[in-house]
Amino acid sequence: MGARDLLHDMLAAGFTLEVAGEKLLVTPASNLTDDMREALRACKPELLELLAGGNAHRLAQERPYRPSPAQGNAAHADAWDDAAIARFQARTGHIRRHGFTEQDADDLAEQMHLRDVRADYRHLCLECKHYRGRCGNHKAAGLHTTDVGRGLATMFQHCPGFSEVN
Ligand code: SF4
């Protein structure tokens, strides 16, 4: 499992992950299984980068949010109706206003469409009305800081503080 998937699974399971210097703090630590501890150790450098939002390697990639071929096929298995197209356009516009490139916005909006098709109820910080480059509802979200790097903002998750942007 890669760091991105691991981070998502940890967040979905209700854990909070924070960076303190070179340390990765996971709470509640008492709920961690041995397998989780091992996976966290293996992915620690990548997790620190993701959580700090300074993943130079990922940002240097040409299309960091590009859906896989299988995801692309699934997203386009059925023809998009007018509502789906309008939703896609609204999402790309919204994502671009957060400073993402047109390509990144397209890729993220396609992933969101696939999320909808699969009735997966996770969401991105980018869809949350509390997201302004930082989290404006961090206590309700279970975060100890307002910092939400791009790694976390573009990761599907269940957040208790989420409220859909109008
Ligand atoms: S409340 Fe949750 S979903 Fe909304 S910006 Fe904060 S961390 Fe992201």
mmCIF file with all atom_site columns, C-alpha atoms and ligand atoms in Angstrom:
data_model
loop_
_atom_site.group_PDB
_atom_site.id
_atom_site.type_symbol
_atom_site.label_atom_id
_atom_site.label_alt_id
_atom_site.label_comp_id
_atom_site.label_asym_id
_atom_site.label_entity_id
_atom_site.label_seq_id
_atom_site.pdbx_PDB_ins_code
_atom_site.Cartn_x
_atom_site.Cartn_y
_atom_site.Cartn_z
_atom_site.occupancy
_atom_site.B_iso_or_equiv
_atom_site.pdbx_formal_charge
_atom_site.auth_seq_id
_atom_site.auth_comp_id
_atom_site.auth_asym_id
_atom_site.auth_atom_id
_atom_site.pdbx_PDB_model_num
ATOM   1   C  CA  . MET A 1 1   ? 0.000   0.000  0.000   1.00 0.00 ? 1   MET A CA  1
ATOM   2   C  CA  . GLY A 1 2   ? 1.330   3.437  -0.937  1.00 0.00 ? 2   GLY A CA  1
ATOM   3   C  CA  . ALA A 1 3   ? 1.525   6.401  1.404   1.00 0.00 ? 3   ALA A CA  1
ATOM   4   C  CA  . ARG A 1 4   ? -1.467  8.098  -0.185  1.00 0.00 ? 4   ARG A CA  1
ATOM   5   C  CA  . ASP A 1 5   ? -3.705  5.077  0.258   1.00 0.00 ? 5   ASP A CA  1
ATOM   6   C  CA  . LEU A 1 6   ? -2.415  4.522  3.750   1.00 0.00 ? 6   LEU A CA  1
ATOM   7   C  CA  . LEU A 1 7   ? -3.120  8.124  4.718   1.00 0.00 ? 7   LEU A CA  1
ATOM   8   C  CA  . HIS A 1 8   ? -6.605  7.888  3.326   1.00 0.00 ? 8   HIS A CA  1
ATOM   9   C  CA  . ASP A 1 9   ? -7.325  4.648  5.163   1.00 0.00 ? 9   ASP A CA  1
ATOM   10  C  CA  . MET A 1 10  ? -5.983  6.044  8.417   1.00 0.00 ? 10  MET A CA  1
ATOM   11  C  CA  . LEU A 1 11  ? -8.143  9.165  8.118   1.00 0.00 ? 11  LEU A CA  1
ATOM   12  C  CA  . ALA A 1 12  ? -11.189 7.101  7.196   1.00 0.00 ? 12  ALA A CA  1
ATOM   13  C  CA  . ALA A 1 13  ? -10.583 4.948  10.266  1.00 0.00 ? 13  ALA A CA  1
ATOM   14  C  CA  . GLY A 1 14  ? -10.720 8.054  12.443  1.00 0.00 ? 14  GLY A CA  1
ATOM   15  C  CA  . PHE A 1 15  ? -7.039  8.603  13.115  1.00 0.00 ? 15  PHE A CA  1
ATOM   16  C  CA  . THR A 1 16  ? -5.431  12.017 13.119  1.00 0.00 ? 16  THR A CA  1
ATOM   17  C  CA  . LEU A 1 17  ? -1.983  12.367 11.566  1.00 0.00 ? 17  LEU A CA  1
ATOM   18  C  CA  . GLU A 1 18  ? 0.250   15.336 12.227  1.00 0.00 ? 18  GLU A CA  1
ATOM   19  C  CA  . VAL A 1 19  ? 3.789   16.360 11.541  1.00 0.00 ? 19  VAL A CA  1
ATOM   20  C  CA  . ALA A 1 20  ? 5.958   17.647 14.377  1.00 0.00 ? 20  ALA A CA  1
ATOM   21  C  CA  . GLY A 1 21  ? 9.413   18.358 13.049  1.00 0.00 ? 21  GLY A CA  1
ATOM   22  C  CA  . GLU A 1 22  ? 10.580  15.042 11.671  1.00 0.00 ? 22  GLU A CA  1
ATOM   23  C  CA  . LYS A 1 23  ? 8.074   13.093 13.711  1.00 0.00 ? 23  LYS A CA  1
ATOM   24  C  CA  . LEU A 1 24  ? 4.788   11.662 12.538  1.00 0.00 ? 24  LEU A CA  1
ATOM   25  C  CA  . LEU A 1 25  ? 2.188   11.830 15.303  1.00 0.00 ? 25  LEU A CA  1
ATOM   26  C  CA  . VAL A 1 26  ? -0.791  9.503  15.023  1.00 0.00 ? 26  VAL A CA  1
ATOM   27  C  CA  . THR A 1 27  ? -3.678  9.671  17.452  1.00 0.00 ? 27  THR A CA  1
ATOM   28  C  CA  . PRO A 1 28  ? -5.225  7.782  19.091  1.00 0.00 ? 28  PRO A CA  1
ATOM   29  C  CA  . ALA A 1 29  ? -2.013  5.765  19.108  1.00 0.00 ? 29  ALA A CA  1
ATOM   30  C  CA  . SER A 1 30  ? -3.584  3.178  21.387  1.00 0.00 ? 30  SER A CA  1
ATOM   31  C  CA  . ASN A 1 31  ? -5.846  2.091  18.520  1.00 0.00 ? 31  ASN A CA  1
ATOM   32  C  CA  . LEU A 1 32  ? -2.990  1.312  16.162  1.00 0.00 ? 32  LEU A CA  1
ATOM   33  C  CA  . THR A 1 33  ? -2.552  -2.315 15.209  1.00 0.00 ? 33  THR A CA  1
ATOM   34  C  CA  . ASP A 1 34  ? 0.866   -3.860 14.646  1.00 0.00 ? 34  ASP A CA  1
ATOM   35  C  CA  . ASP A 1 35  ? 0.171   -3.930 10.887  1.00 0.00 ? 35  ASP A CA  1
ATOM   36  C  CA  . MET A 1 36  ? -0.678  -0.229 10.919  1.00 0.00 ? 36  MET A CA  1
ATOM   37  C  CA  . ARG A 1 37  ? 2.497   0.607  12.831  1.00 0.00 ? 37  ARG A CA  1
ATOM   38  C  CA  . GLU A 1 38  ? 4.556   -1.354 10.333  1.00 0.00 ? 38  GLU A CA  1
ATOM   39  C  CA  . ALA A 1 39  ? 2.876   0.342  7.349   1.00 0.00 ? 39  ALA A CA  1
ATOM   40  C  CA  . LEU A 1 40  ? 3.361   3.775  8.937   1.00 0.00 ? 40  LEU A CA  1
ATOM   41  C  CA  . ARG A 1 41  ? 7.041   3.068  9.511   1.00 0.00 ? 41  ARG A CA  1
ATOM   42  C  CA  . ALA A 1 42  ? 7.484   1.941  5.900   1.00 0.00 ? 42  ALA A CA  1
ATOM   43  C  CA  . CYS A 1 43  ? 5.741   5.025  4.479   1.00 0.00 ? 43  CYS A CA  1
ATOM   44  C  CA  . LYS A 1 44  ? 6.904   7.609  6.995   1.00 0.00 ? 44  LYS A CA  1
ATOM   45  C  CA  . PRO A 1 45  ? 9.009   9.775  4.633   1.00 0.00 ? 45  PRO A CA  1
ATOM   46  C  CA  . GLU A 1 46  ? 6.213   9.954  2.057   1.00 0.00 ? 46  GLU A CA  1
ATOM   47  C  CA  . LEU A 1 47  ? 3.597   10.650 4.707   1.00 0.00 ? 47  LEU A CA  1
ATOM   48  C  CA  . LEU A 1 48  ? 5.638   13.514 6.132   1.00 0.00 ? 48  LEU A CA  1
ATOM   49  C  CA  . GLU A 1 49  ? 5.834   15.040 2.682   1.00 0.00 ? 49  GLU A CA  1
ATOM   50  C  CA  . LEU A 1 50  ? 2.144   14.557 1.964   1.00 0.00 ? 50  LEU A CA  1
ATOM   51  C  CA  . LEU A 1 51  ? 1.066   16.038 5.261   1.00 0.00 ? 51  LEU A CA  1
ATOM   52  C  CA  . ALA A 1 52  ? 3.411   18.970 4.951   1.00 0.00 ? 52  ALA A CA  1
ATOM   53  C  CA  . GLY A 1 53  ? 1.998   19.679 1.518   1.00 0.00 ? 53  GLY A CA  1
ATOM   54  C  CA  . GLY A 1 54  ? 5.520   20.028 0.192   1.00 0.00 ? 54  GLY A CA  1
ATOM   55  C  CA  . ASN A 1 55  ? 5.812   16.900 -1.837  1.00 0.00 ? 55  ASN A CA  1
ATOM   56  C  CA  . ALA A 1 56  ? 8.330   18.160 -4.367  1.00 0.00 ? 56  ALA A CA  1
ATOM   57  C  CA  . HIS A 1 57  ? 8.442   14.862 -6.165  1.00 0.00 ? 57  HIS A CA  1
ATOM   58  C  CA  . ARG A 1 58  ? 4.688   14.647 -6.541  1.00 0.00 ? 58  ARG A CA  1
ATOM   59  C  CA  . LEU A 1 59  ? 4.321   18.273 -7.523  1.00 0.00 ? 59  LEU A CA  1
ATOM   60  C  CA  . ALA A 1 60  ? 7.012   17.776 -10.124 1.00 0.00 ? 60  ALA A CA  1
ATOM   61  C  CA  . GLN A 1 61  ? 5.010   15.031 -11.751 1.00 0.00 ? 61  GLN A CA  1
ATOM   62  C  CA  . GLU A 1 62  ? 3.232   16.137 -14.854 1.00 0.00 ? 62  GLU A CA  1
ATOM   63  C  CA  . ARG A 1 63  ? -0.210  14.933 -13.827 1.00 0.00 ? 63  ARG A CA  1
ATOM   64  C  CA  . PRO A 1 64  ? -0.266  14.031 -10.142 1.00 0.00 ? 64  PRO A CA  1
ATOM   65  C  CA  . TYR A 1 65  ? -4.051  13.526 -10.050 1.00 0.00 ? 65  TYR A CA  1
ATOM   66  C  CA  . ARG A 1 66  ? -4.389  11.652 -13.304 1.00 0.00 ? 66  ARG A CA  1
ATOM   67  C  CA  . PRO A 1 67  ? -6.925  8.822  -12.996 1.00 0.00 ? 67  PRO A CA  1
ATOM   68  C  CA  . SER A 1 68  ? -5.507  5.418  -13.821 1.00 0.00 ? 68  SER A CA  1
ATOM   69  C  CA  . PRO A 1 69  ? -6.605  3.857  -17.122 1.00 0.00 ? 69  PRO A CA  1
ATOM   70  C  CA  . ALA A 1 70  ? -9.010  1.622  -15.208 1.00 0.00 ? 70  ALA A CA  1
ATOM   71  C  CA  . GLN A 1 71  ? -10.453 4.620  -13.374 1.00 0.00 ? 71  GLN A CA  1
ATOM   72  C  CA  . GLY A 1 72  ? -10.785 6.540  -16.631 1.00 0.00 ? 72  GLY A CA  1
ATOM   73  C  CA  . ASN A 1 73  ? -12.617 3.648  -18.237 1.00 0.00 ? 73  ASN A CA  1
ATOM   74  C  CA  . ALA A 1 74  ? -14.947 3.317  -15.260 1.00 0.00 ? 74  ALA A CA  1
ATOM   75  C  CA  . ALA A 1 75  ? -15.648 7.063  -15.208 1.00 0.00 ? 75  ALA A CA  1
ATOM   76  C  CA  . HIS A 1 76  ? -16.658 6.959  -18.865 1.00 0.00 ? 76  HIS A CA  1
ATOM   77  C  CA  . ALA A 1 77  ? -18.339 3.552  -18.944 1.00 0.00 ? 77  ALA A CA  1
ATOM   78  C  CA  . ASP A 1 78  ? -21.684 5.309  -19.195 1.00 0.00 ? 78  ASP A CA  1
ATOM   79  C  CA  . ALA A 1 79  ? -22.280 8.432  -21.242 1.00 0.00 ? 79  ALA A CA  1
ATOM   80  C  CA  . TRP A 1 80  ? -22.312 11.599 -19.166 1.00 0.00 ? 80  TRP A CA  1
ATOM   81  C  CA  . ASP A 1 81  ? -25.675 13.336 -19.132 1.00 0.00 ? 81  ASP A CA  1
ATOM   82  C  CA  . ASP A 1 82  ? -26.106 17.122 -19.099 1.00 0.00 ? 82  ASP A CA  1
ATOM   83  C  CA  . ALA A 1 83  ? -26.140 17.238 -15.309 1.00 0.00 ? 83  ALA A CA  1
ATOM   84  C  CA  . ALA A 1 84  ? -22.870 15.318 -15.067 1.00 0.00 ? 84  ALA A CA  1
ATOM   85  C  CA  . ILE A 1 85  ? -21.235 17.613 -17.609 1.00 0.00 ? 85  ILE A CA  1
ATOM   86  C  CA  . ALA A 1 86  ? -22.476 20.726 -15.796 1.00 0.00 ? 86  ALA A CA  1
ATOM   87  C  CA  . ARG A 1 87  ? -21.211 19.308 -12.473 1.00 0.00 ? 87  ARG A CA  1
ATOM   88  C  CA  . PHE A 1 88  ? -17.828 18.574 -14.029 1.00 0.00 ? 88  PHE A CA  1
ATOM   89  C  CA  . GLN A 1 89  ? -17.535 22.114 -15.371 1.00 0.00 ? 89  GLN A CA  1
ATOM   90  C  CA  . ALA A 1 90  ? -18.564 23.674 -12.069 1.00 0.00 ? 90  ALA A CA  1
ATOM   91  C  CA  . ARG A 1 91  ? -16.024 21.543 -10.240 1.00 0.00 ? 91  ARG A CA  1
ATOM   92  C  CA  . THR A 1 92  ? -13.151 22.336 -12.555 1.00 0.00 ? 92  THR A CA  1
ATOM   93  C  CA  . GLY A 1 93  ? -13.929 26.039 -12.210 1.00 0.00 ? 93  GLY A CA  1
ATOM   94  C  CA  . HIS A 1 94  ? -14.032 25.777 -8.436  1.00 0.00 ? 94  HIS A CA  1
ATOM   95  C  CA  . ILE A 1 95  ? -10.796 23.771 -8.248  1.00 0.00 ? 95  ILE A CA  1
ATOM   96  C  CA  . ARG A 1 96  ? -9.025  26.202 -10.533 1.00 0.00 ? 96  ARG A CA  1
ATOM   97  C  CA  . ARG A 1 97  ? -9.997  29.059 -8.238  1.00 0.00 ? 97  ARG A CA  1
ATOM   98  C  CA  . HIS A 1 98  ? -7.953  27.279 -5.591  1.00 0.00 ? 98  HIS A CA  1
ATOM   99  C  CA  . GLY A 1 99  ? -4.895  27.670 -7.791  1.00 0.00 ? 99  GLY A CA  1
ATOM   100 C  CA  . PHE A 1 100 ? -4.817  24.312 -9.567  1.00 0.00 ? 100 PHE A CA  1
ATOM   101 C  CA  . THR A 1 101 ? -3.945  24.036 -13.223 1.00 0.00 ? 101 THR A CA  1
ATOM   102 C  CA  . GLU A 1 102 ? -6.596  23.289 -15.806 1.00 0.00 ? 102 GLU A CA  1
ATOM   103 C  CA  . GLN A 1 103 ? -5.195  19.770 -16.240 1.00 0.00 ? 103 GLN A CA  1
ATOM   104 C  CA  . ASP A 1 104 ? -5.151  19.080 -12.517 1.00 0.00 ? 104 ASP A CA  1
ATOM   105 C  CA  . ALA A 1 105 ? -8.686  20.435 -12.180 1.00 0.00 ? 105 ALA A CA  1
ATOM   106 C  CA  . ASP A 1 106 ? -9.874  18.161 -15.011 1.00 0.00 ? 106 ASP A CA  1
ATOM   107 C  CA  . ASP A 1 107 ? -8.198  15.134 -13.454 1.00 0.00 ? 107 ASP A CA  1
ATOM   108 C  CA  . LEU A 1 108 ? -9.589  15.826 -9.995  1.00 0.00 ? 108 LEU A CA  1
ATOM   109 C  CA  . ALA A 1 109 ? -13.089 16.489 -11.343 1.00 0.00 ? 109 ALA A CA  1
ATOM   110 C  CA  . GLU A 1 110 ? -12.944 13.202 -13.249 1.00 0.00 ? 110 GLU A CA  1
ATOM   111 C  CA  . GLN A 1 111 ? -12.011 11.395 -10.064 1.00 0.00 ? 111 GLN A CA  1
ATOM   112 C  CA  . MET A 1 112 ? -14.928 13.117 -8.345  1.00 0.00 ? 112 MET A CA  1
ATOM   113 C  CA  . HIS A 1 113 ? -17.254 11.931 -11.093 1.00 0.00 ? 113 HIS A CA  1
ATOM   114 C  CA  . LEU A 1 114 ? -16.018 8.376  -10.599 1.00 0.00 ? 114 LEU A CA  1
ATOM   115 C  CA  . ARG A 1 115 ? -16.530 8.791  -6.868  1.00 0.00 ? 115 ARG A CA  1
ATOM   116 C  CA  . ASP A 1 116 ? -20.149 9.790  -7.582  1.00 0.00 ? 116 ASP A CA  1
ATOM   117 C  CA  . VAL A 1 117 ? -20.675 6.884  -9.975  1.00 0.00 ? 117 VAL A CA  1
ATOM   118 C  CA  . ARG A 1 118 ? -19.464 4.483  -7.329  1.00 0.00 ? 118 ARG A CA  1
ATOM   119 C  CA  . ALA A 1 119 ? -21.685 6.051  -4.665  1.00 0.00 ? 119 ALA A CA  1
ATOM   120 C  CA  . ASP A 1 120 ? -18.572 6.585  -2.595  1.00 0.00 ? 120 ASP A CA  1
ATOM   121 C  CA  . TYR A 1 121 ? -19.454 9.242  -0.040  1.00 0.00 ? 121 TYR A CA  1
ATOM   122 C  CA  . ARG A 1 122 ? -15.952 10.426 0.697   1.00 0.00 ? 122 ARG A CA  1
ATOM   123 C  CA  . HIS A 1 123 ? -15.085 13.968 -0.249  1.00 0.00 ? 123 HIS A CA  1
ATOM   124 C  CA  . LEU A 1 124 ? -12.195 16.323 -0.809  1.00 0.00 ? 124 LEU A CA  1
ATOM   125 C  CA  . CYS A 1 125 ? -11.341 19.376 1.262   1.00 0.00 ? 125 CYS A CA  1
ATOM   126 C  CA  . LEU A 1 126 ? -11.616 21.135 -2.089  1.00 0.00 ? 126 LEU A CA  1
ATOM   127 C  CA  . GLU A 1 127 ? -15.376 20.513 -1.928  1.00 0.00 ? 127 GLU A CA  1
ATOM   128 C  CA  . CYS A 1 128 ? -15.709 21.852 1.595   1.00 0.00 ? 128 CYS A CA  1
ATOM   129 C  CA  . LYS A 1 129 ? -16.908 25.350 2.357   1.00 0.00 ? 129 LYS A CA  1
ATOM   130 C  CA  . HIS A 1 130 ? -14.377 25.533 5.190   1.00 0.00 ? 130 HIS A CA  1
ATOM   131 C  CA  . TYR A 1 131 ? -11.429 25.099 2.846   1.00 0.00 ? 131 TYR A CA  1
ATOM   132 C  CA  . ARG A 1 132 ? -9.569  28.307 1.996   1.00 0.00 ? 132 ARG A CA  1
ATOM   133 C  CA  . GLY A 1 133 ? -6.163  26.826 1.423   1.00 0.00 ? 133 GLY A CA  1
ATOM   134 C  CA  . ARG A 1 134 ? -6.393  26.030 5.125   1.00 0.00 ? 134 ARG A CA  1
ATOM   135 C  CA  . CYS A 1 135 ? -9.098  24.390 7.175   1.00 0.00 ? 135 CYS A CA  1
ATOM   136 C  CA  . GLY A 1 136 ? -11.501 26.860 8.750   1.00 0.00 ? 136 GLY A CA  1
ATOM   137 C  CA  . ASN A 1 137 ? -13.129 24.166 10.862  1.00 0.00 ? 137 ASN A CA  1
ATOM   138 C  CA  . HIS A 1 138 ? -10.160 22.213 12.093  1.00 0.00 ? 138 HIS A CA  1
ATOM   139 C  CA  . LYS A 1 139 ? -11.469 21.431 15.567  1.00 0.00 ? 139 LYS A CA  1
ATOM   140 C  CA  . ALA A 1 140 ? -14.628 19.823 14.201  1.00 0.00 ? 140 ALA A CA  1
ATOM   141 C  CA  . ALA A 1 141 ? -12.446 18.057 11.646  1.00 0.00 ? 141 ALA A CA  1
ATOM   142 C  CA  . GLY A 1 142 ? -10.364 16.549 14.426  1.00 0.00 ? 142 GLY A CA  1
ATOM   143 C  CA  . LEU A 1 143 ? -7.239  18.380 13.330  1.00 0.00 ? 143 LEU A CA  1
ATOM   144 C  CA  . HIS A 1 144 ? -4.921  20.181 15.700  1.00 0.00 ? 144 HIS A CA  1
ATOM   145 C  CA  . THR A 1 145 ? -3.897  22.699 13.099  1.00 0.00 ? 145 THR A CA  1
ATOM   146 C  CA  . THR A 1 146 ? -5.508  24.646 10.290  1.00 0.00 ? 146 THR A CA  1
ATOM   147 C  CA  . ASP A 1 147 ? -2.829  23.460 7.890   1.00 0.00 ? 147 ASP A CA  1
ATOM   148 C  CA  . VAL A 1 148 ? -4.188  21.353 5.058   1.00 0.00 ? 148 VAL A CA  1
ATOM   149 C  CA  . GLY A 1 149 ? -1.544  20.713 2.454   1.00 0.00 ? 149 GLY A CA  1
ATOM   150 C  CA  . ARG A 1 150 ? -2.433  19.899 -1.124  1.00 0.00 ? 150 ARG A CA  1
ATOM   151 C  CA  . GLY A 1 151 ? -1.799  16.240 -0.416  1.00 0.00 ? 151 GLY A CA  1
ATOM   152 C  CA  . LEU A 1 152 ? -4.634  16.145 2.073   1.00 0.00 ? 152 LEU A CA  1
ATOM   153 C  CA  . ALA A 1 153 ? -6.869  18.613 0.233   1.00 0.00 ? 153 ALA A CA  1
ATOM   154 C  CA  . THR A 1 154 ? -6.913  16.335 -2.824  1.00 0.00 ? 154 THR A CA  1
ATOM   155 C  CA  . MET A 1 155 ? -7.481  13.099 -0.942  1.00 0.00 ? 155 MET A CA  1
ATOM   156 C  CA  . PHE A 1 156 ? -10.921 11.549 -0.632  1.00 0.00 ? 156 PHE A CA  1
ATOM   157 C  CA  . GLN A 1 157 ? -11.825 11.211 3.005   1.00 0.00 ? 157 GLN A CA  1
ATOM   158 C  CA  . HIS A 1 158 ? -14.633 11.235 5.541   1.00 0.00 ? 158 HIS A CA  1
ATOM   159 C  CA  . CYS A 1 159 ? -14.202 14.390 7.592   1.00 0.00 ? 159 CYS A CA  1
ATOM   160 C  CA  . PRO A 1 160 ? -16.576 15.140 10.489  1.00 0.00 ? 160 PRO A CA  1
ATOM   161 C  CA  . GLY A 1 161 ? -16.165 18.871 9.839   1.00 0.00 ? 161 GLY A CA  1
ATOM   162 C  CA  . PHE A 1 162 ? -17.042 18.718 6.158   1.00 0.00 ? 162 PHE A CA  1
ATOM   163 C  CA  . SER A 1 163 ? -19.781 20.930 4.803   1.00 0.00 ? 163 SER A CA  1
ATOM   164 C  CA  . GLU A 1 164 ? -20.370 21.037 1.082   1.00 0.00 ? 164 GLU A CA  1
ATOM   165 C  CA  . VAL A 1 165 ? -19.489 24.258 -0.657  1.00 0.00 ? 165 VAL A CA  1
ATOM   166 C  CA  . ASN A 1 166 ? -22.498 26.043 -2.101  1.00 0.00 ? 166 ASN A CA  1
HETATM 167 S  S1  . SF4 B 2 .   ? -13.518 20.653 7.696   1.00 0.00 ? 1   SF4 B S1  1
HETATM 168 FE FE1 . SF4 B 2 .   ? -12.576 18.738 6.981   1.00 0.00 ? 1   SF4 B FE1 1
HETATM 169 S  S2  . SF4 B 2 .   ? -13.106 18.608 4.788   1.00 0.00 ? 1   SF4 B S2  1
HETATM 170 FE FE2 . SF4 B 2 .   ? -13.432 20.748 5.467   1.00 0.00 ? 1   SF4 B FE2 1
HETATM 171 S  S3  . SF4 B 2 .   ? -11.505 21.797 4.990   1.00 0.00 ? 1   SF4 B S3  1
HETATM 172 FE FE3 . SF4 B 2 .   ? -11.401 21.111 7.127   1.00 0.00 ? 1   SF4 B FE3 1
HETATM 173 S  S4  . SF4 B 2 .   ? -10.358 19.109 7.023   1.00 0.00 ? 1   SF4 B S4  1
HETATM 174 FE FE4 . SF4 B 2 .   ? -11.087 19.595 4.952   1.00 0.00 ? 1   SF4 B FE4 1
#
